[in-house]
Tab-separated table of C-alpha atoms in Angstrom:
chain	number	residue	atom	x	y	z
A	30	MET	CA	82.092	-78.036	54.669
A	31	LEU	CA	83.946	-81.088	53.434
A	32	LYS	CA	82.750	-83.089	56.442
A	33	TYR	CA	79.143	-82.970	55.206
A	34	LEU	CA	80.177	-84.308	51.814
A	35	MET	CA	82.186	-87.063	53.519
A	36	MET	CA	79.136	-87.886	55.626
A	37	ILE	CA	77.188	-88.769	52.459
A	38	VAL	CA	80.147	-90.579	50.855
A	39	PHE	CA	80.567	-92.823	53.902
A	40	LEU	CA	76.877	-93.740	53.801
A	41	THR	CA	77.411	-95.530	50.474
A	42	PRO	CA	79.130	-98.667	51.946
A	43	LEU	CA	75.966	-99.248	53.999
A	44	CYS	CA	74.223	-100.056	50.698
A	45	LEU	CA	76.202	-103.322	50.638
A	46	LEU	CA	74.507	-104.491	53.849
A	47	ASN	CA	71.193	-106.299	53.855
A	48	ASN	CA	68.275	-104.512	55.563
A	49	SER	CA	70.132	-101.191	55.675
A	50	TRP	CA	67.253	-99.301	53.998
A	51	TRP	CA	65.847	-97.542	57.080
A	52	LEU	CA	69.313	-97.040	58.597
A	53	VAL	CA	70.454	-95.049	55.544
A	54	HIS	CA	67.114	-93.235	55.518
A	55	SER	CA	67.463	-92.153	59.176
A	56	LEU	CA	71.095	-91.097	58.750
A	57	MET	CA	70.199	-88.975	55.703
A	58	PHE	CA	67.575	-87.112	57.733
A	59	LEU	CA	70.117	-86.655	60.521
A	60	SER	CA	72.730	-85.310	58.087
A	61	SER	CA	70.216	-82.807	56.641
A	62	PHE	CA	69.512	-81.459	60.147
A	63	VAL	CA	73.234	-81.292	60.962
A	64	PHE	CA	73.881	-79.420	57.699
A	65	MET	CA	71.031	-77.003	58.403
A	66	ILE	CA	72.161	-76.190	61.950
A	67	CYS	CA	75.946	-76.140	61.561
A	68	VAL	CA	76.523	-74.299	58.270
A	69	TYR	CA	76.673	-70.539	58.629
A	70	SER	CA	75.229	-69.521	55.275
A	71	TYR	CA	74.803	-65.771	55.748
A	72	CYS	CA	78.438	-64.988	54.997
A	73	ASP	CA	79.626	-64.313	51.454
A	74	LEU	CA	81.218	-67.703	50.745
A	75	ASN	CA	81.749	-70.554	53.182
A	76	MET	CA	84.764	-72.162	51.519
A	77	ILE	CA	85.413	-75.887	51.233
A	78	SER	CA	88.476	-75.486	49.029
A	79	TYR	CA	89.633	-73.240	46.195
A	80	TYR	CA	87.020	-74.653	43.800
A	81	PHE	CA	84.184	-75.448	46.219
A	82	GLY	CA	82.222	-73.132	48.482
A	83	VAL	CA	78.692	-72.439	49.696
A	84	ASP	CA	76.802	-69.142	49.865
A	85	TYR	CA	73.161	-68.501	50.822
A	86	PHE	CA	71.855	-69.340	47.309
A	87	SER	CA	73.599	-72.706	47.048
A	88	PHE	CA	73.028	-73.483	50.758
A	89	SER	CA	69.238	-73.362	50.268
A	90	LEU	CA	69.375	-75.673	47.251
A	91	ILE	CA	71.814	-78.130	48.900
A	92	LEU	CA	69.508	-78.339	51.916
A	93	LEU	CA	66.560	-78.920	49.559
A	94	SER	CA	68.565	-81.740	47.904
A	95	PHE	CA	69.238	-83.370	51.291
A	96	TRP	CA	65.585	-83.151	52.250
A	97	ILE	CA	64.121	-84.403	48.955
A	98	CYS	CA	66.619	-87.308	48.702
A	99	SER	CA	65.702	-88.389	52.244
A	100	LEU	CA	62.001	-88.249	51.356
A	101	MET	CA	62.661	-90.201	48.129
A	102	ILE	CA	63.662	-93.215	50.209
A	103	THR	CA	60.558	-92.800	52.404
A	104	ALA	CA	58.308	-92.629	49.334
A	105	SER	CA	59.823	-95.687	47.643
A	106	GLY	CA	58.432	-98.209	50.111
A	107	SER	CA	57.262	-100.411	47.211
A	108	VAL	CA	60.899	-100.882	46.098
A	109	TYR	CA	61.834	-101.962	49.635
A	110	LEU	CA	58.857	-104.317	50.024
A	111	SER	CA	59.412	-105.950	46.629
A	112	SER	CA	63.191	-106.186	47.306
A	113	TYR	CA	63.786	-105.235	43.668
A	114	HIS	CA	67.480	-104.248	43.811
A	115	SER	CA	66.701	-102.086	46.839
A	116	ASN	CA	70.373	-101.706	47.848
A	117	PHE	CA	71.328	-100.484	44.372
A	118	PHE	CA	68.377	-98.088	44.493
A	119	VAL	CA	69.664	-96.514	47.734
A	120	PHE	CA	73.147	-96.287	46.209
A	121	MET	CA	71.702	-94.407	43.198
A	122	VAL	CA	69.941	-91.933	45.505
A	123	LEU	CA	73.156	-91.315	47.478
A	124	PHE	CA	75.227	-90.961	44.295
A	125	LEU	CA	72.701	-88.451	42.940
A	126	LEU	CA	72.860	-86.497	46.213
A	127	ILE	CA	76.677	-86.335	45.996
A	128	MET	CA	76.463	-85.023	42.408
A	129	LEU	CA	73.903	-82.386	43.404
A	130	TYR	CA	75.933	-81.315	46.445
A	131	CYS	CA	79.060	-80.911	44.313
A	132	SER	CA	77.266	-79.033	41.525
A	133	PHE	CA	75.655	-76.535	43.904
A	134	ALA	CA	78.937	-76.062	45.810
A	135	SER	CA	81.136	-75.654	42.702
A	136	LEU	CA	82.934	-72.348	42.252
A	137	SER	CA	84.480	-73.362	38.928
A	138	LEU	CA	82.335	-73.284	35.805
A	139	LEU	CA	83.915	-76.477	34.466
A	140	SER	CA	83.402	-78.530	37.641
A	141	PHE	CA	79.836	-77.189	37.828
A	142	TYR	CA	79.273	-78.330	34.230
A	143	ILE	CA	80.698	-81.816	34.952
A	144	PHE	CA	78.535	-82.400	38.044
A	145	PHE	CA	75.554	-80.755	36.321
A	146	GLU	CA	75.751	-83.376	33.554
A	147	ALA	CA	76.730	-86.238	35.895
A	148	SER	CA	73.448	-85.801	37.786
A	149	LEU	CA	71.670	-87.031	34.623
A	150	VAL	CA	73.188	-90.520	34.920
A	151	PRO	CA	71.556	-91.657	38.208
A	152	THR	CA	68.296	-89.947	37.158
A	153	LEU	CA	68.285	-91.912	33.903
A	154	LEU	CA	69.046	-95.157	35.768
A	155	LEU	CA	66.181	-94.484	38.205
A	156	ILE	CA	63.767	-93.999	35.273
A	157	LEU	CA	65.006	-97.021	33.291
A	158	GLY	CA	65.463	-99.315	36.292
A	159	TRP	CA	62.347	-98.651	38.350
A	160	GLY	CA	59.944	-97.047	35.824
A	161	TYR	CA	56.561	-98.648	35.179
A	162	GLN	CA	56.106	-98.961	31.389
A	163	PRO	CA	58.192	-99.886	28.316
A	164	GLU	CA	57.869	-96.259	27.105
A	165	ARG	CA	60.377	-95.281	29.805
A	166	LEU	CA	63.154	-95.963	27.283
A	167	GLN	CA	61.781	-93.255	24.980
A	168	ALA	CA	61.429	-90.890	27.967
A	169	GLY	CA	65.068	-91.549	28.897
A	170	ILE	CA	66.204	-90.769	25.339
A	171	TYR	CA	64.211	-87.506	25.375
A	172	LEU	CA	65.791	-86.553	28.707
A	173	ILE	CA	69.355	-87.249	27.558
A	174	PHE	CA	69.110	-85.745	24.074
A	175	TYR	CA	67.342	-82.532	25.057
A	176	THR	CA	69.763	-81.748	27.872
A	177	LEU	CA	72.974	-82.904	26.161
A	178	PHE	CA	72.147	-81.223	22.851
A	179	ALA	CA	71.815	-77.883	24.641
A	180	SER	CA	74.749	-78.467	27.008
A	181	LEU	CA	77.525	-79.336	24.541
A	182	PRO	CA	77.710	-75.772	23.091
A	183	LEU	CA	78.097	-74.575	26.701
A	184	LEU	CA	81.188	-76.783	27.069
A	185	LEU	CA	82.727	-75.231	23.935
A	186	VAL	CA	82.039	-71.757	25.332
A	187	LEU	CA	83.752	-72.710	28.607
A	188	PHE	CA	86.878	-73.823	26.719
A	189	LYS	CA	86.837	-70.556	24.755
A	190	ILE	CA	86.510	-68.488	27.949
A	191	TYR	CA	89.399	-70.419	29.518
A	192	SER	CA	91.586	-69.678	26.480
A	193	TYR	CA	90.951	-65.939	27.010
A	194	VAL	CA	91.205	-65.477	30.787
A	195	ASN	CA	92.978	-68.684	31.971
A	196	THR	CA	90.431	-69.354	34.709
A	197	LEU	CA	86.854	-70.554	35.107
A	198	TYR	CA	86.650	-69.576	38.793
A	199	PHE	CA	83.314	-67.771	39.395
A	200	PRO	CA	84.573	-64.852	41.552
A	201	LEU	CA	87.347	-64.010	39.040
A	202	LEU	CA	85.222	-64.024	35.879
A	203	PHE	CA	84.146	-60.711	34.392
A	204	ASP	CA	81.629	-59.506	31.827
A	205	PHE	CA	82.709	-60.112	28.203
A	206	GLY	CA	80.768	-57.094	26.972
A	207	SER	CA	79.101	-57.020	23.576
A	208	TYR	CA	81.742	-58.954	21.628
A	209	TYR	CA	80.420	-62.499	21.733
A	210	PHE	CA	76.694	-62.857	21.139
A	211	MET	CA	77.022	-66.649	20.753
A	212	PHE	CA	78.591	-66.838	24.240
A	213	TYR	CA	75.384	-65.340	25.585
A	214	VAL	CA	73.053	-67.682	23.650
A	215	PHE	CA	74.979	-70.901	24.333
A	216	MET	CA	75.571	-70.165	28.017
A	217	ILE	CA	71.942	-69.436	28.733
A	218	LEU	CA	70.314	-72.054	26.465
A	219	ALA	CA	71.706	-75.060	28.370
A	220	PHE	CA	70.066	-73.858	31.571
A	221	LEU	CA	66.787	-72.841	29.917
A	222	VAL	CA	66.374	-76.392	28.559
A	223	LYS	CA	67.050	-77.789	32.027
A	224	MET	CA	64.474	-75.578	33.775
A	225	PRO	CA	62.644	-76.101	31.250
A	226	MET	CA	61.445	-73.101	29.272
A	227	PHE	CA	58.402	-73.271	26.993
A	228	LEU	CA	59.254	-74.741	23.524
A	229	VAL	CA	62.051	-76.911	24.993
A	230	HIS	CA	59.887	-78.477	27.705
A	231	LEU	CA	58.633	-81.631	25.955
A	232	TRP	CA	61.118	-83.928	27.705
A	233	LEU	CA	59.749	-83.061	31.165
A	234	PRO	CA	56.174	-84.481	30.981
A	235	LYS	CA	57.493	-87.626	29.278
A	236	ALA	CA	60.175	-88.146	31.929
A	237	HIS	CA	57.708	-87.533	34.783
A	238	VAL	CA	55.028	-89.855	33.429
A	239	GLU	CA	57.445	-92.768	32.990
A	240	ALA	CA	59.577	-92.161	36.106
A	241	PRO	CA	59.001	-93.948	39.422
A	242	ILE	CA	57.966	-91.786	42.368
A	243	SER	CA	61.603	-91.248	43.404
A	244	GLY	CA	62.540	-90.070	39.890
A	245	SER	CA	59.597	-87.642	39.749
A	246	MET	CA	60.409	-86.238	43.191
A	247	ILE	CA	64.068	-85.498	42.472
A	248	LEU	CA	63.293	-84.244	38.951
A	249	ALA	CA	60.632	-81.769	40.097
A	250	GLY	CA	62.233	-81.035	43.462
A	251	VAL	CA	65.876	-80.378	42.635
A	252	LEU	CA	67.012	-81.092	39.056
A	253	LEU	CA	64.887	-78.309	37.530
A	254	LYS	CA	66.493	-75.920	40.027
A	255	LEU	CA	69.951	-76.650	38.581
A	256	GLY	CA	68.900	-74.577	35.569
A	257	GLY	CA	67.874	-71.595	37.684
A	258	TYR	CA	71.042	-71.847	39.767
A	259	GLY	CA	73.161	-71.968	36.583
A	260	ILE	CA	71.496	-68.833	35.156
A	261	PHE	CA	72.057	-67.017	38.471
A	262	ARG	CA	75.776	-67.877	38.359
A	263	VAL	CA	76.508	-67.083	34.692
A	264	MET	CA	74.558	-63.797	34.611
A	265	LYS	CA	77.722	-62.095	35.851
A	266	VAL	CA	79.570	-63.155	32.677
A	267	ILE	CA	76.811	-62.158	30.235
A	268	SER	CA	75.243	-59.186	32.033
A	269	PHE	CA	76.019	-56.621	29.286
A	270	LEU	CA	74.233	-58.599	26.561
A	271	GLY	CA	71.671	-59.723	29.134
A	272	LEU	CA	70.497	-56.142	29.601
A	273	LYS	CA	69.957	-55.923	25.824
A	274	PHE	CA	68.445	-59.298	24.960
A	275	ASN	CA	66.908	-60.773	28.129
A	276	TYR	CA	63.541	-59.301	27.141
A	277	PHE	CA	63.247	-62.048	24.493
A	278	TRP	CA	63.584	-64.929	26.995
A	279	LEU	CA	61.430	-63.103	29.528
A	280	SER	CA	58.593	-62.529	27.049
A	281	LEU	CA	58.821	-66.079	25.710
A	282	SER	CA	58.800	-67.695	29.163
A	283	LEU	CA	55.870	-65.643	30.503
A	284	SER	CA	53.687	-66.082	27.412
A	285	GLY	CA	54.736	-69.753	27.321
A	286	GLY	CA	53.661	-70.115	30.953
A	287	VAL	CA	50.149	-68.946	30.030
A	288	ILE	CA	49.997	-71.377	27.074
A	289	VAL	CA	51.184	-74.252	29.295
A	290	SER	CA	48.440	-73.318	31.794
A	291	PHE	CA	45.890	-73.882	29.009
A	292	ILE	CA	47.545	-77.232	28.237
A	293	CYS	CA	47.039	-78.181	31.912
A	294	PHE	CA	43.253	-77.803	31.490
A	295	ARG	CA	43.269	-80.558	28.858
A	296	GLN	CA	45.255	-83.117	30.849
A	297	VAL	CA	43.589	-86.274	32.121
A	298	ASP	CA	46.863	-87.835	33.291
A	299	LEU	CA	47.520	-86.757	36.885
A	300	LYS	CA	51.326	-86.844	36.697
A	301	SER	CA	51.324	-85.072	33.341
A	302	LEU	CA	49.165	-82.277	34.784
A	303	ILE	CA	51.564	-81.759	37.719
A	304	ALA	CA	54.544	-81.842	35.305
A	305	TYR	CA	53.034	-79.139	33.071
A	306	SER	CA	52.241	-77.036	36.142
A	307	SER	CA	55.974	-77.197	36.964
A	308	VAL	CA	56.726	-75.657	33.543
A	309	ALA	CA	54.256	-72.834	34.282
A	310	HIS	CA	55.854	-72.142	37.688
A	311	MET	CA	59.387	-72.253	36.287
A	312	SER	CA	58.399	-69.688	33.633
A	313	MET	CA	57.971	-67.144	36.443
A	314	VAL	CA	61.383	-68.105	37.850
A	315	ILE	CA	62.973	-67.515	34.414
A	316	GLY	CA	61.197	-64.148	34.243
A	317	GLY	CA	62.545	-63.129	37.651
A	318	LEU	CA	66.122	-64.157	36.848
A	319	MET	CA	66.066	-62.380	33.480
A	320	THR	CA	65.203	-59.035	35.084
A	321	MET	CA	68.653	-59.252	36.746
A	322	ASN	CA	67.560	-57.338	39.852
A	323	TRP	CA	67.717	-58.401	43.495
A	324	TRP	CA	63.959	-58.883	43.914
A	325	GLY	CA	63.967	-61.202	40.914
A	326	CYS	CA	66.909	-63.332	42.063
A	327	MET	CA	65.699	-63.710	45.644
A	328	GLY	CA	62.095	-64.285	44.562
A	329	SER	CA	63.328	-66.977	42.165
A	330	LEU	CA	65.219	-68.682	44.999
A	331	SER	CA	62.202	-68.725	47.326
A	332	LEU	CA	59.858	-69.934	44.559
A	333	MET	CA	62.342	-72.663	43.544
A	334	VAL	CA	62.529	-73.973	47.127
A	335	GLY	CA	58.754	-73.690	47.574
A	336	HIS	CA	57.981	-75.347	44.248
A	337	GLY	CA	60.509	-78.120	44.973
A	338	LEU	CA	58.654	-79.111	48.142
A	339	CYS	CA	55.148	-78.557	46.756
A	340	SER	CA	55.449	-80.383	43.410
A	341	SER	CA	57.329	-83.251	45.066
A	342	GLY	CA	54.443	-83.613	47.548
A	343	LEU	CA	51.859	-83.595	44.739
A	344	PHE	CA	53.761	-86.353	42.921
A	345	CYS	CA	53.726	-88.354	46.172
A	346	LEU	CA	49.944	-87.949	46.378
A	347	SER	CA	49.469	-89.092	42.779
A	348	ASN	CA	51.715	-92.096	43.471
A	349	ILE	CA	49.711	-93.037	46.592
A	350	ILE	CA	46.588	-93.316	44.409
A	351	TYR	CA	48.507	-95.053	41.596
A	352	GLU	CA	49.749	-97.780	43.973
A	353	ARG	CA	46.130	-98.560	44.938
A	354	LEU	CA	44.204	-98.181	41.672
A	355	GLY	CA	46.975	-98.828	39.132
A	356	SER	CA	45.989	-95.796	37.046
A	357	ARG	CA	47.015	-92.164	36.684
A	358	SER	CA	43.851	-91.176	34.805
A	359	LEU	CA	41.601	-88.533	36.363
A	360	LEU	CA	38.626	-90.428	34.915
A	361	ILE	CA	39.414	-93.344	37.251
A	362	ASN	CA	40.956	-91.405	40.153
A	363	LYS	CA	37.800	-89.356	40.788
A	364	GLY	CA	35.712	-89.092	43.933
A	365	MET	CA	38.637	-90.208	46.091
A	366	ILE	CA	37.204	-88.378	49.121
A	367	ASN	CA	34.695	-91.264	49.355
A	368	LEU	CA	37.467	-93.863	49.487
A	369	MET	CA	40.317	-92.007	51.242
A	370	PRO	CA	38.752	-89.124	53.219
A	371	SER	CA	41.871	-88.408	55.323
A	372	MET	CA	44.034	-88.122	52.202
A	373	ALA	CA	41.672	-85.478	50.769
A	374	LEU	CA	42.938	-83.047	53.433
A	375	TRP	CA	46.506	-83.465	52.157
A	376	TRP	CA	45.308	-83.007	48.581
A	377	PHE	CA	43.725	-79.715	49.634
A	378	LEU	CA	46.744	-78.491	51.645
A	379	LEU	CA	49.281	-79.183	48.892
A	380	SER	CA	46.962	-77.936	46.130
A	381	SER	CA	46.475	-74.652	47.992
A	382	CYS	CA	50.263	-74.339	48.308
A	383	ASN	CA	50.597	-74.999	44.558
A	384	MET	CA	48.391	-72.016	43.764
A	385	ALA	CA	50.466	-69.825	46.124
A	386	ALA	CA	47.858	-69.426	48.854
A	387	PRO	CA	49.111	-68.078	52.189
A	388	PRO	CA	51.008	-69.087	54.283
A	389	SER	CA	53.062	-71.084	51.750
A	390	LEU	CA	56.565	-70.133	50.619
A	391	ASN	CA	55.249	-70.032	47.030
A	392	LEU	CA	53.309	-66.880	47.974
A	393	VAL	CA	56.497	-65.121	49.122
A	394	GLY	CA	58.253	-66.105	45.892
A	395	GLU	CA	55.404	-65.124	43.567
A	396	LEU	CA	54.898	-61.715	45.214
A	397	SER	CA	58.617	-60.974	44.838
A	398	LEU	CA	58.596	-62.089	41.200
A	399	LEU	CA	55.496	-59.999	40.453
A	400	ASN	CA	57.313	-57.022	41.972
A	401	SER	CA	60.462	-57.740	39.961
A	402	ILE	CA	58.816	-58.345	36.570
A	403	MET	CA	56.471	-55.361	36.972
A	404	SER	CA	59.473	-53.125	37.684
A	405	TRP	CA	60.991	-54.334	34.400
A	406	SER	CA	57.847	-53.521	32.409
A	407	SER	CA	54.469	-52.428	33.721
A	408	PHE	CA	52.783	-53.985	30.649
A	409	SER	CA	53.811	-57.453	31.839
A	410	PHE	CA	50.974	-57.337	34.390
A	411	LEU	CA	48.630	-58.386	31.543
A	412	VAL	CA	50.450	-61.728	31.273
A	413	LEU	CA	51.093	-62.078	35.014
A	414	ILE	CA	47.369	-61.711	35.804
A	415	PHE	CA	46.567	-64.693	33.566
A	416	LEU	CA	49.548	-66.706	34.816
A	417	SER	CA	48.573	-66.336	38.490
A	418	PHE	CA	44.854	-66.827	37.848
A	419	PHE	CA	45.191	-69.904	35.643
A	420	SER	CA	47.605	-71.583	38.074
A	421	ALA	CA	44.776	-71.425	40.633
A	422	VAL	CA	42.243	-72.640	38.047
A	423	TYR	CA	44.083	-75.798	36.951
A	424	THR	CA	45.054	-76.621	40.544
A	425	LEU	CA	41.415	-76.380	41.656
A	426	TYR	CA	40.420	-78.423	38.589
A	427	MET	CA	42.880	-81.143	39.623
A	428	TYR	CA	41.725	-81.100	43.255
A	429	SER	CA	37.968	-81.011	42.628
A	430	TYR	CA	38.049	-83.592	39.834
A	431	SER	CA	40.197	-86.076	41.777
A	432	GLN	CA	38.470	-85.693	45.164
A	433	HIS	CA	34.827	-84.756	44.567
A	434	GLY	CA	31.974	-86.426	42.717
A	435	SER	CA	31.130	-90.116	42.455
A	436	TYR	CA	33.986	-92.583	42.495
A	437	PHE	CA	34.793	-94.974	39.651
A	438	SER	CA	32.447	-97.983	39.731
A	439	GLY	CA	35.321	-100.422	39.162
A	440	VAL	CA	36.856	-99.516	42.538
A	441	PHE	CA	35.394	-101.386	45.522
A	442	THR	CA	37.787	-100.666	48.374
A	443	CYS	CA	41.304	-99.469	49.083
A	444	SER	CA	43.550	-98.715	52.044
A	445	LEU	CA	42.972	-95.349	53.736
A	446	GLY	CA	46.704	-94.663	53.826
A	447	TYR	CA	49.651	-95.835	55.873
A	448	LEU	CA	51.485	-93.902	58.576
A	449	ARG	CA	54.547	-93.764	56.290
A	450	GLU	CA	52.514	-91.914	53.650
A	451	TYR	CA	51.036	-89.352	56.047
A	452	HIS	CA	54.494	-88.820	57.534
A	453	LEU	CA	55.900	-88.282	54.022
A	454	LEU	CA	53.253	-85.690	53.117
A	455	PHE	CA	53.643	-83.896	56.461
A	456	LEU	CA	57.395	-83.557	55.871
A	457	HIS	CA	56.667	-81.893	52.516
A	458	TRP	CA	53.999	-79.563	53.836
A	459	LEU	CA	55.561	-78.423	57.132
A	460	PRO	CA	58.799	-76.811	55.820
A	461	LEU	CA	56.848	-75.336	52.890
A	462	ASN	CA	54.641	-73.358	55.291
A	463	ILE	CA	57.066	-72.777	58.177
A	464	LEU	CA	59.641	-71.191	55.829
A	465	CYS	CA	57.117	-68.436	55.077
A	466	LEU	CA	57.661	-67.225	58.660
A	467	LYS	CA	61.392	-67.012	57.951
A	468	GLY	CA	60.939	-65.091	54.690
A	469	GLU	CA	63.724	-62.614	55.483
A	470	TYR	CA	66.254	-65.420	54.988
A	471	PHE	CA	65.648	-65.231	51.228
A	472	TYR	CA	66.183	-61.460	51.108
A	473	ILE	CA	69.604	-60.897	52.628
């Protein structure tokens, strides 16, 4: 397992070379294929060392990190063409990938916490360094303060746990029972802010709107999944209180998902709409994890992987239009089927995946989560009906408004799309739909 980490580490010196952009890009794709083929993830834990190991849950998310980071470099062609610190940009992507690999492979709560927080640094630098507007500074402050404010109590809890049991090694930790209610709240809150849950989600639309395409892709594709992965890991420690109090988070996230769906109807900013739709999708993931049953955990994993590919692809589509028209507004980006007819097909394919139409992986995840949440309480179907229906409504609203109708009179002509862009969208869409055929992988 260590050899795959070393493979990424030894790619970093290539950033010092001129014109190494596509070399690093090709090697990252190669390393993701090598990782996918050579790692046997069906066993309990594929150990790297005492504190690092990979199981099926972390394997899926590490592979997603490899794939999204490779596609980030493909999508950021404007950085390469403008030569705006392109070598440093590639270094940031590689550094972020190393942090994500280490956080998903950590078997110690403390090392997981360190890498979990360290992944914020390159993300912040991507937003501040390659963002588009001066407001990116405010978005960066929102990102840091929301996540750090919720994460510092978690660090105190980890120190307290270590003082009791002298280890933070995942397989050796046990349930602390009903003694420490604050343990439960602090441990779970840090990850709920990261996902994000409704009421602590305001940093996400701001960060997405101000981030460059690479920042939006990694934020929607992988960084939100760190929260879900963290909840999956710490549920073992807080399962006793979880059985008593998880209903609160579950109810809040599901009802919040419906409210966020209504907020999506009022968005005219394309990136903001996709960002809010991420909050609605993640609310179902929180619901599945809080039920603490196998259907919920495995459904959450498949929806996280599916959403990571789908939302990342939608951000790529919005960026393709932004690079041509210089606007994210739906009032200007309308009737695009007249200007870019070939791209309208990709808008339809990824929009249909976003509303969990077959044969996308999102469908597998949502069906499992519906099963899981309904087994927890049959009354939850009232909320789940609205959540599933409205996700289709705002996705169709986004697709029909951006593609159909008359185009903006200020637009005269634009490029139909480059091969790089179609290649990028195909590499989002293909695994998203092919993985549906391998659905049993998520239900070991």
